[in-house]
CSV table of C-alpha atoms and ligand atoms in Angstrom, one decimal:
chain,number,residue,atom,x,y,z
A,1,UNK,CA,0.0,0.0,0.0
A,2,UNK,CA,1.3,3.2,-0.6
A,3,UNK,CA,0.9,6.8,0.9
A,4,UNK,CA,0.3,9.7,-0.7
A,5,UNK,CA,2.2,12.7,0.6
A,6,UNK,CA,2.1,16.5,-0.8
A,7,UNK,CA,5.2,17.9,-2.0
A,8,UNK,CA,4.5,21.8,-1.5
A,9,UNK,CA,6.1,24.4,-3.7
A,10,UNK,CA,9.0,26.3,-2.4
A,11,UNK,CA,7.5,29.5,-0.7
A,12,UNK,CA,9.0,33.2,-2.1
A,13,UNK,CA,10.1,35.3,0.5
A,14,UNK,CA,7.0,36.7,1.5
A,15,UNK,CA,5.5,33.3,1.5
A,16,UNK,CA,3.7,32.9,-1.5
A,17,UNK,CA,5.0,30.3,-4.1
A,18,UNK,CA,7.4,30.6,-6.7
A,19,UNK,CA,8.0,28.3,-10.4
A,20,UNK,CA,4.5,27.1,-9.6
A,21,UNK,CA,1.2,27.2,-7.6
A,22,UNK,CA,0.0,23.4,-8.2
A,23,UNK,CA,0.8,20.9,-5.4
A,24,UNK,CA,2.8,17.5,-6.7
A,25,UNK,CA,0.5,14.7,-4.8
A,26,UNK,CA,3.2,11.8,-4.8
A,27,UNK,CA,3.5,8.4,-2.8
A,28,UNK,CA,5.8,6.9,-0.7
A,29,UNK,CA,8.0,5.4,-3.6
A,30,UNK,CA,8.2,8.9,-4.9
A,31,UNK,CA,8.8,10.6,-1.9
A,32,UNK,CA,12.0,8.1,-1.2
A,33,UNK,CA,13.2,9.1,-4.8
A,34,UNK,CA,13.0,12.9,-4.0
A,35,UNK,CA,14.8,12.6,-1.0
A,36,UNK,CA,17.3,10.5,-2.5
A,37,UNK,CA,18.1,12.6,-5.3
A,38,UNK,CA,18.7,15.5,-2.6
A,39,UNK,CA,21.6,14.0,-1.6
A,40,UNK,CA,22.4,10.3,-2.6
A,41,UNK,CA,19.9,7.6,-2.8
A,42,UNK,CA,22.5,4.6,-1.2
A,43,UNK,CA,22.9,7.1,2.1
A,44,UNK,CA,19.1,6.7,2.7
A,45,UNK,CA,18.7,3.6,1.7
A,46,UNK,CA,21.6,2.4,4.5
A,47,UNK,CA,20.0,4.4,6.8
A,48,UNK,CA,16.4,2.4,6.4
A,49,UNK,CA,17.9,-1.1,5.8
A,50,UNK,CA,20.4,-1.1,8.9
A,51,UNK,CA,18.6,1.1,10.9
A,52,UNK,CA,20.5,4.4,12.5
A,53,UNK,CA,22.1,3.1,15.3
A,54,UNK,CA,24.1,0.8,13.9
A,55,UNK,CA,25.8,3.6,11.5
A,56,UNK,CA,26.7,5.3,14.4
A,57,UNK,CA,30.0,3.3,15.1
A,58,UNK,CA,32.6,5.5,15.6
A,59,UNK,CA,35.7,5.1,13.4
A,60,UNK,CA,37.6,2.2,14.1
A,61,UNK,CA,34.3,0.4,15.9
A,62,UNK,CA,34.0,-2.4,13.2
A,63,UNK,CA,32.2,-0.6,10.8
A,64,UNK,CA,34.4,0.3,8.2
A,65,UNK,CA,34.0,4.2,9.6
A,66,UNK,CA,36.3,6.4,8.8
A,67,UNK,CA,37.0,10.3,10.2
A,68,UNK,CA,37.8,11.8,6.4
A,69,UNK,CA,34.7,13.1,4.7
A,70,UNK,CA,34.2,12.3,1.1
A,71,UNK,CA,32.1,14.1,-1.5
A,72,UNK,CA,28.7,12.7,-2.1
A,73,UNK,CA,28.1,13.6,-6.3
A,74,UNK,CA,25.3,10.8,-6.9
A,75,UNK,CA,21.9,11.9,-8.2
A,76,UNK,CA,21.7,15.7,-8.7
A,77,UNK,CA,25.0,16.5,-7.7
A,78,UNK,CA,26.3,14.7,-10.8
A,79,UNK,CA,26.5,18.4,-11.9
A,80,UNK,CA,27.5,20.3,-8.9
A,81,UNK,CA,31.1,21.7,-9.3
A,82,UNK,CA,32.0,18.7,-7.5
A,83,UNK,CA,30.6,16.1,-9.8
A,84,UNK,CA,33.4,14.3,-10.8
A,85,UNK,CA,34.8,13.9,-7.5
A,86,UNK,CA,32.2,11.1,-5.7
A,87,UNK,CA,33.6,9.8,-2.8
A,88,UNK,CA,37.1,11.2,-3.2
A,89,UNK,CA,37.8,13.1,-0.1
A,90,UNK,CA,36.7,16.5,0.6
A,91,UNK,CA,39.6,19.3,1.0
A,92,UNK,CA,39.5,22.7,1.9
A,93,UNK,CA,41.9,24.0,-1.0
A,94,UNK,CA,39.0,22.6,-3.6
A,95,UNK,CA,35.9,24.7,-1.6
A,96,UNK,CA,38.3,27.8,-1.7
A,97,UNK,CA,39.2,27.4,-5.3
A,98,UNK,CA,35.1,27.1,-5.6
A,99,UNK,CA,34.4,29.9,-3.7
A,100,UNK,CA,36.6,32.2,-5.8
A,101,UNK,CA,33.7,31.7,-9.0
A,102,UNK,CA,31.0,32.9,-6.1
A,103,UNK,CA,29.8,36.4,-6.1
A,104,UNK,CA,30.3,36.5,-2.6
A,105,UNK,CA,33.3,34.5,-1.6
A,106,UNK,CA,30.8,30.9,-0.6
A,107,UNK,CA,30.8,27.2,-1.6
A,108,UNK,CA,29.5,24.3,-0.6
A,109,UNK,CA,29.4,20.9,-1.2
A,110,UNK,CA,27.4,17.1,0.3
A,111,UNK,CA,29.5,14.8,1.4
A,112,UNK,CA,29.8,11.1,3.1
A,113,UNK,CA,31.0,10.7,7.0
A,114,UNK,CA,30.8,8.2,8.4
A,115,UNK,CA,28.4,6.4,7.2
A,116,UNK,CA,26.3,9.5,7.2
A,117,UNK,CA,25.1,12.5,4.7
A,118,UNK,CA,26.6,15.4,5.6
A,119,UNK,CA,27.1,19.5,4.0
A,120,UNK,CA,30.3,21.6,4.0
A,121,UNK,CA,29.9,25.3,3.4
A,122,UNK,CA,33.1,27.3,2.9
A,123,UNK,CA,32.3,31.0,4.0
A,124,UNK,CA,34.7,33.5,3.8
A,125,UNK,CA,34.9,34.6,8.0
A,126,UNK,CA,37.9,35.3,8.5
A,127,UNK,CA,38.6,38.0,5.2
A,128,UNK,CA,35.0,39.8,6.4
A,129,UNK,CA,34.7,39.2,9.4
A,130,UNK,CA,35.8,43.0,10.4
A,131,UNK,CA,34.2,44.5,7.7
A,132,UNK,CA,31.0,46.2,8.3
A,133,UNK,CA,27.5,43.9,8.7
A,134,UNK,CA,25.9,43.9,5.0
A,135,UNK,CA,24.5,42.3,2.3
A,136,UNK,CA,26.5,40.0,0.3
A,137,UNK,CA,29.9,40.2,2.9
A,138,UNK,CA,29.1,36.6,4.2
A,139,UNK,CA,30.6,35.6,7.6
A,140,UNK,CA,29.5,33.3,10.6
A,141,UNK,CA,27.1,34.9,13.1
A,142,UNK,CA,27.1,33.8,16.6
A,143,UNK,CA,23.3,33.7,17.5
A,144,UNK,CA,20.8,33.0,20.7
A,145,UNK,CA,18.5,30.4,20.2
A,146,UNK,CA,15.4,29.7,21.0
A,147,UNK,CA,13.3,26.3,21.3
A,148,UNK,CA,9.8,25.8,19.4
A,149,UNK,CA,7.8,27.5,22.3
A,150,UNK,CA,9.8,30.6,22.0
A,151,UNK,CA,11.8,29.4,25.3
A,152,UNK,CA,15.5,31.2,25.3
A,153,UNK,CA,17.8,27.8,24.9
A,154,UNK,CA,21.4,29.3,24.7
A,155,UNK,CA,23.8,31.2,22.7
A,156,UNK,CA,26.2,29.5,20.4
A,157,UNK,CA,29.1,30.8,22.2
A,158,UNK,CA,27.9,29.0,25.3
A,159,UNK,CA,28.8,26.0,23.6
A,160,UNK,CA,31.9,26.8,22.2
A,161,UNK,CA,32.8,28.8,25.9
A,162,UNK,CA,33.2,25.5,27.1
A,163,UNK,CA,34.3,23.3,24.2
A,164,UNK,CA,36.0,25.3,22.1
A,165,UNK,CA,37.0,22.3,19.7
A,166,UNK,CA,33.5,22.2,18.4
A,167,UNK,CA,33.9,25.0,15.8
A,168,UNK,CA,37.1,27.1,14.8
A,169,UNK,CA,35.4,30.3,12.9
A,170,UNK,CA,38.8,31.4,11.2
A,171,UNK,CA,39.0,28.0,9.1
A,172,UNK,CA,36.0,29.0,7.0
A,173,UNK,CA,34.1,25.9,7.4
A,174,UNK,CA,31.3,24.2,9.1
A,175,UNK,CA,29.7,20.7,8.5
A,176,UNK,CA,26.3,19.7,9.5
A,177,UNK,CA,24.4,16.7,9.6
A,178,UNK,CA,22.3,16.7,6.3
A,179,UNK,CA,19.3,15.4,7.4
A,180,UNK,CA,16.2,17.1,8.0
A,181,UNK,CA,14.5,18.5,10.7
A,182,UNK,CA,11.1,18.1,9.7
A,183,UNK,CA,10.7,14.4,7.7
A,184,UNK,CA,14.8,13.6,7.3
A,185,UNK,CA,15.3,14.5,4.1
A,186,UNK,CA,18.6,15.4,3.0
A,187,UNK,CA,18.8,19.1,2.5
A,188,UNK,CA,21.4,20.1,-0.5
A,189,UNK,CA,23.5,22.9,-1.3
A,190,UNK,CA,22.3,24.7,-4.6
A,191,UNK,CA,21.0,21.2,-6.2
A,192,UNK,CA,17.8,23.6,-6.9
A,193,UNK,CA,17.4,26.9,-8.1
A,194,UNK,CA,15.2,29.3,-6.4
A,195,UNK,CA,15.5,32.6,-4.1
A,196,UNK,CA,16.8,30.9,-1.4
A,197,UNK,CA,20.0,29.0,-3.4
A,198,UNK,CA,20.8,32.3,-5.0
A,199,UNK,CA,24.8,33.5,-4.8
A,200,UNK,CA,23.8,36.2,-2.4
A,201,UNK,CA,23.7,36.8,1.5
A,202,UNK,CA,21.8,38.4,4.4
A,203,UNK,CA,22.4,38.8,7.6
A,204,UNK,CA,20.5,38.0,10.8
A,205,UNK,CA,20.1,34.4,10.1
A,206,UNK,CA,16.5,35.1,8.5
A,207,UNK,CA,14.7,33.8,5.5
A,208,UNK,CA,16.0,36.7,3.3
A,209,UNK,CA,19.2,36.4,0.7
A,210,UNK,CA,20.6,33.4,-0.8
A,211,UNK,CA,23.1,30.5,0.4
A,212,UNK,CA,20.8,28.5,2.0
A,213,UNK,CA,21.1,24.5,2.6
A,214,UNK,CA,17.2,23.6,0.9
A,215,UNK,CA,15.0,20.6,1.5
A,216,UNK,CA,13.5,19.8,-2.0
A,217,UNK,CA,10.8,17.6,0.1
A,218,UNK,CA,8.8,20.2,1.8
A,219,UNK,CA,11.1,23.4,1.2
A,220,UNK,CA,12.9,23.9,4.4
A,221,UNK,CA,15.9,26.4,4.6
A,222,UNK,CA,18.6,26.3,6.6
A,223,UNK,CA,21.3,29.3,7.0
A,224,UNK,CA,24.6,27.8,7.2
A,225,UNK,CA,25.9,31.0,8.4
A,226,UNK,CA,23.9,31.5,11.5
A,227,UNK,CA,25.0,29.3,14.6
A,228,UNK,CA,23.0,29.0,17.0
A,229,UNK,CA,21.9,26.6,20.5
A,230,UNK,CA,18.7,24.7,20.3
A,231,UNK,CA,17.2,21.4,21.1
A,232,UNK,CA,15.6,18.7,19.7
A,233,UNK,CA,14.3,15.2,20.5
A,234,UNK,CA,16.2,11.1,20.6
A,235,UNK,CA,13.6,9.7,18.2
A,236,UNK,CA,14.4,6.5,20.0
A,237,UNK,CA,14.3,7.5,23.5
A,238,UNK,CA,12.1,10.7,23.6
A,239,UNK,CA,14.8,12.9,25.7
A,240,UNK,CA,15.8,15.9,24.5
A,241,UNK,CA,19.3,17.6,24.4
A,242,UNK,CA,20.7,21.0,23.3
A,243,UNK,CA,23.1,20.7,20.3
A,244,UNK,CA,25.1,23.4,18.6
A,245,UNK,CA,23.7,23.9,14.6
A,246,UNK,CA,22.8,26.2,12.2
A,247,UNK,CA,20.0,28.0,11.9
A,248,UNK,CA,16.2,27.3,10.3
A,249,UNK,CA,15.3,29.8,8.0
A,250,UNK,CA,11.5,28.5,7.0
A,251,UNK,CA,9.5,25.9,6.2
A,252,UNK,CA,8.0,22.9,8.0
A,253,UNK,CA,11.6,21.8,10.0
A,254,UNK,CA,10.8,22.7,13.6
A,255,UNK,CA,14.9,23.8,14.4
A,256,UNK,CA,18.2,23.7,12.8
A,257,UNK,CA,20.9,21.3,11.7
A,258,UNK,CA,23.5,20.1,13.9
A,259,UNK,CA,27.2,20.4,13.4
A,260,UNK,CA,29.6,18.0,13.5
A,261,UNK,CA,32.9,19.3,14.6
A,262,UNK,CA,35.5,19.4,11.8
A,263,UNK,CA,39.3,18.4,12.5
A,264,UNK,CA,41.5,19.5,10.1
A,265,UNK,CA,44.4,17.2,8.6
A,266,UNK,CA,46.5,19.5,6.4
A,267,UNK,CA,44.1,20.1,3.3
A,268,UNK,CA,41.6,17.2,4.3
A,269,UNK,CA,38.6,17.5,5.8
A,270,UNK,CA,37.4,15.0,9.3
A,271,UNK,CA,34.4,15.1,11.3
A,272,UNK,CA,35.2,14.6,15.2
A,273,UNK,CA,32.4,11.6,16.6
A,274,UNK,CA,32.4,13.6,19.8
A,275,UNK,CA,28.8,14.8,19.5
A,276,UNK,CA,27.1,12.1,17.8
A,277,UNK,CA,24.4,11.9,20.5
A,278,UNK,CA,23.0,15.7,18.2
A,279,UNK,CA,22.0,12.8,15.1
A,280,UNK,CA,19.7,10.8,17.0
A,281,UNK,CA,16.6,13.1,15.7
A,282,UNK,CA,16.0,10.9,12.4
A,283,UNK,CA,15.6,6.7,12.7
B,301,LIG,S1,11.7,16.6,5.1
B,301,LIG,FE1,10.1,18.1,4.9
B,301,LIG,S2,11.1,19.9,4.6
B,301,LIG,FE2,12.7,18.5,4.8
């Protein structure tokens, strides 16, 4: 039996939709292939067939794991900038050499760690970083959060106070855990075109400018720039924890994207398995 689900059109701005005004009725199958073409269909498929827990061996734990992150460039990324590198690992020299071709200085990329789907976005902190707060002169904003109820959770820098190792702003680059908020899709940088993919930035961590990480399944933005502290639920246990992420922008995901901190070795890229406990929101 299947279930139809309705795949909404991405909002504009203001909240009307853009491209089109009809609403795609499609089933489960469908909805699988969507999500798959996001970001890589043998990611999700792992993820359903051996169940989330089990992915989450740390490297070294039997499961083949491994700290380096590799580009992901199955499905729609066949044509990202990144395309011909699938599964050859992900180094910072390549996002900066990227990010030269961007109007403002930013690049991203999907990836594989871990098991795991994951985003890099290069932004360029540490050259603007002193300049004055406008449009278009990307950096990293360190942000309050606050939980679905409104409740004041924390400020980024709280985190990072007392772990410092979670996020080093003067490399350029965070990673997040590439799996929605709302249904676990795998959000994808610039694999669509709309307002909110556009080679622009605004501040504040709102819905406004470009650069956002976008959920093709129900149109959920996330602002890779804004890092903020929230919370969010074990799907397995019910608890909930604080995590440090980035920022929703819109649409149907109740909070934000987790990081996972990044280790640098020379050029290449790891994820640190320090906070996997911030994944446990999808099954
Ligand atoms: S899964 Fe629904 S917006 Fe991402």
């Amino acid at each position: 039996m299947t279930t139809d689900r309705i795949l909404r059109p991405a909002p504009s701005i203001d909240g009307s939709a853009i491209a089109s005004q009809s609403v795609s009725i499609i089933n489960r199958r469908q909805f699988m292939g969507y999500s798959l073409n996001a970001a890589g269909g043998v990611l999700a498929v792992s993820l359903g067939t051996l169940g989330f827990a089990s992915i989450l061996l740390p490297p070294g734990g039997g499961s083949g794991g491994d700290l380096q992150v590799k580009f992901w460039a199955k499905g729609r990324e066949d044509e990202a900038w990144y395309g011909a590198q699938h599964l050859q690992a992900m180094t910072k020299s390549s996002f900066v050499e990227e990010a030269a071709k961007s109007n403002i200085g930013v690049s991203g990329a999907q990836g594989v760690w871990n098991g795991l789907p994951v985003n890099v976005t290069y932004v360029p902190h540490a050259e603007n970083k002193d300049k004055a707060v406008s449009d278009n002169v990307p950096r990293f904003q360190f942000m309050e959060g606050y939980n679905l109820s409104g409740n004041y959770v924390g400020h980024f820098e709280d985190m990072t106070d007392a772990e410092p190792e979670l996020f080093n702003p003067d490399e350029n680059l965070i990673m997040v855990f590439s799996r929605c908020t709302h249904l676990c899709c795998i959000p994808g940088w610039q694999l669509v075109s709309n307002a909110f993919t556009d080679d622009n930035w605004t501040p504040g961590g709102g819905d406004g400018g470009g650069s956002k990480l976008f959920c093709i399944c129900h149109s959920s933005r996330f602002d890779p720039t804004a890092l903020e502290m929230n919370q969010n639920t074990n799907r397995s246990n019910g608890q909930q924890f604080q995590f440090a992420g980035i920022r929703r922008a819109g649409g149907p995901a109740p909070v934000g994207l987790p990081l996972i901190p990044i280790i640098m070795n020379g050029d290449y890229i790891e994820g640190a398995t320090t906070h996997l406990d911030w994944l446990t929101y999808c099954d």
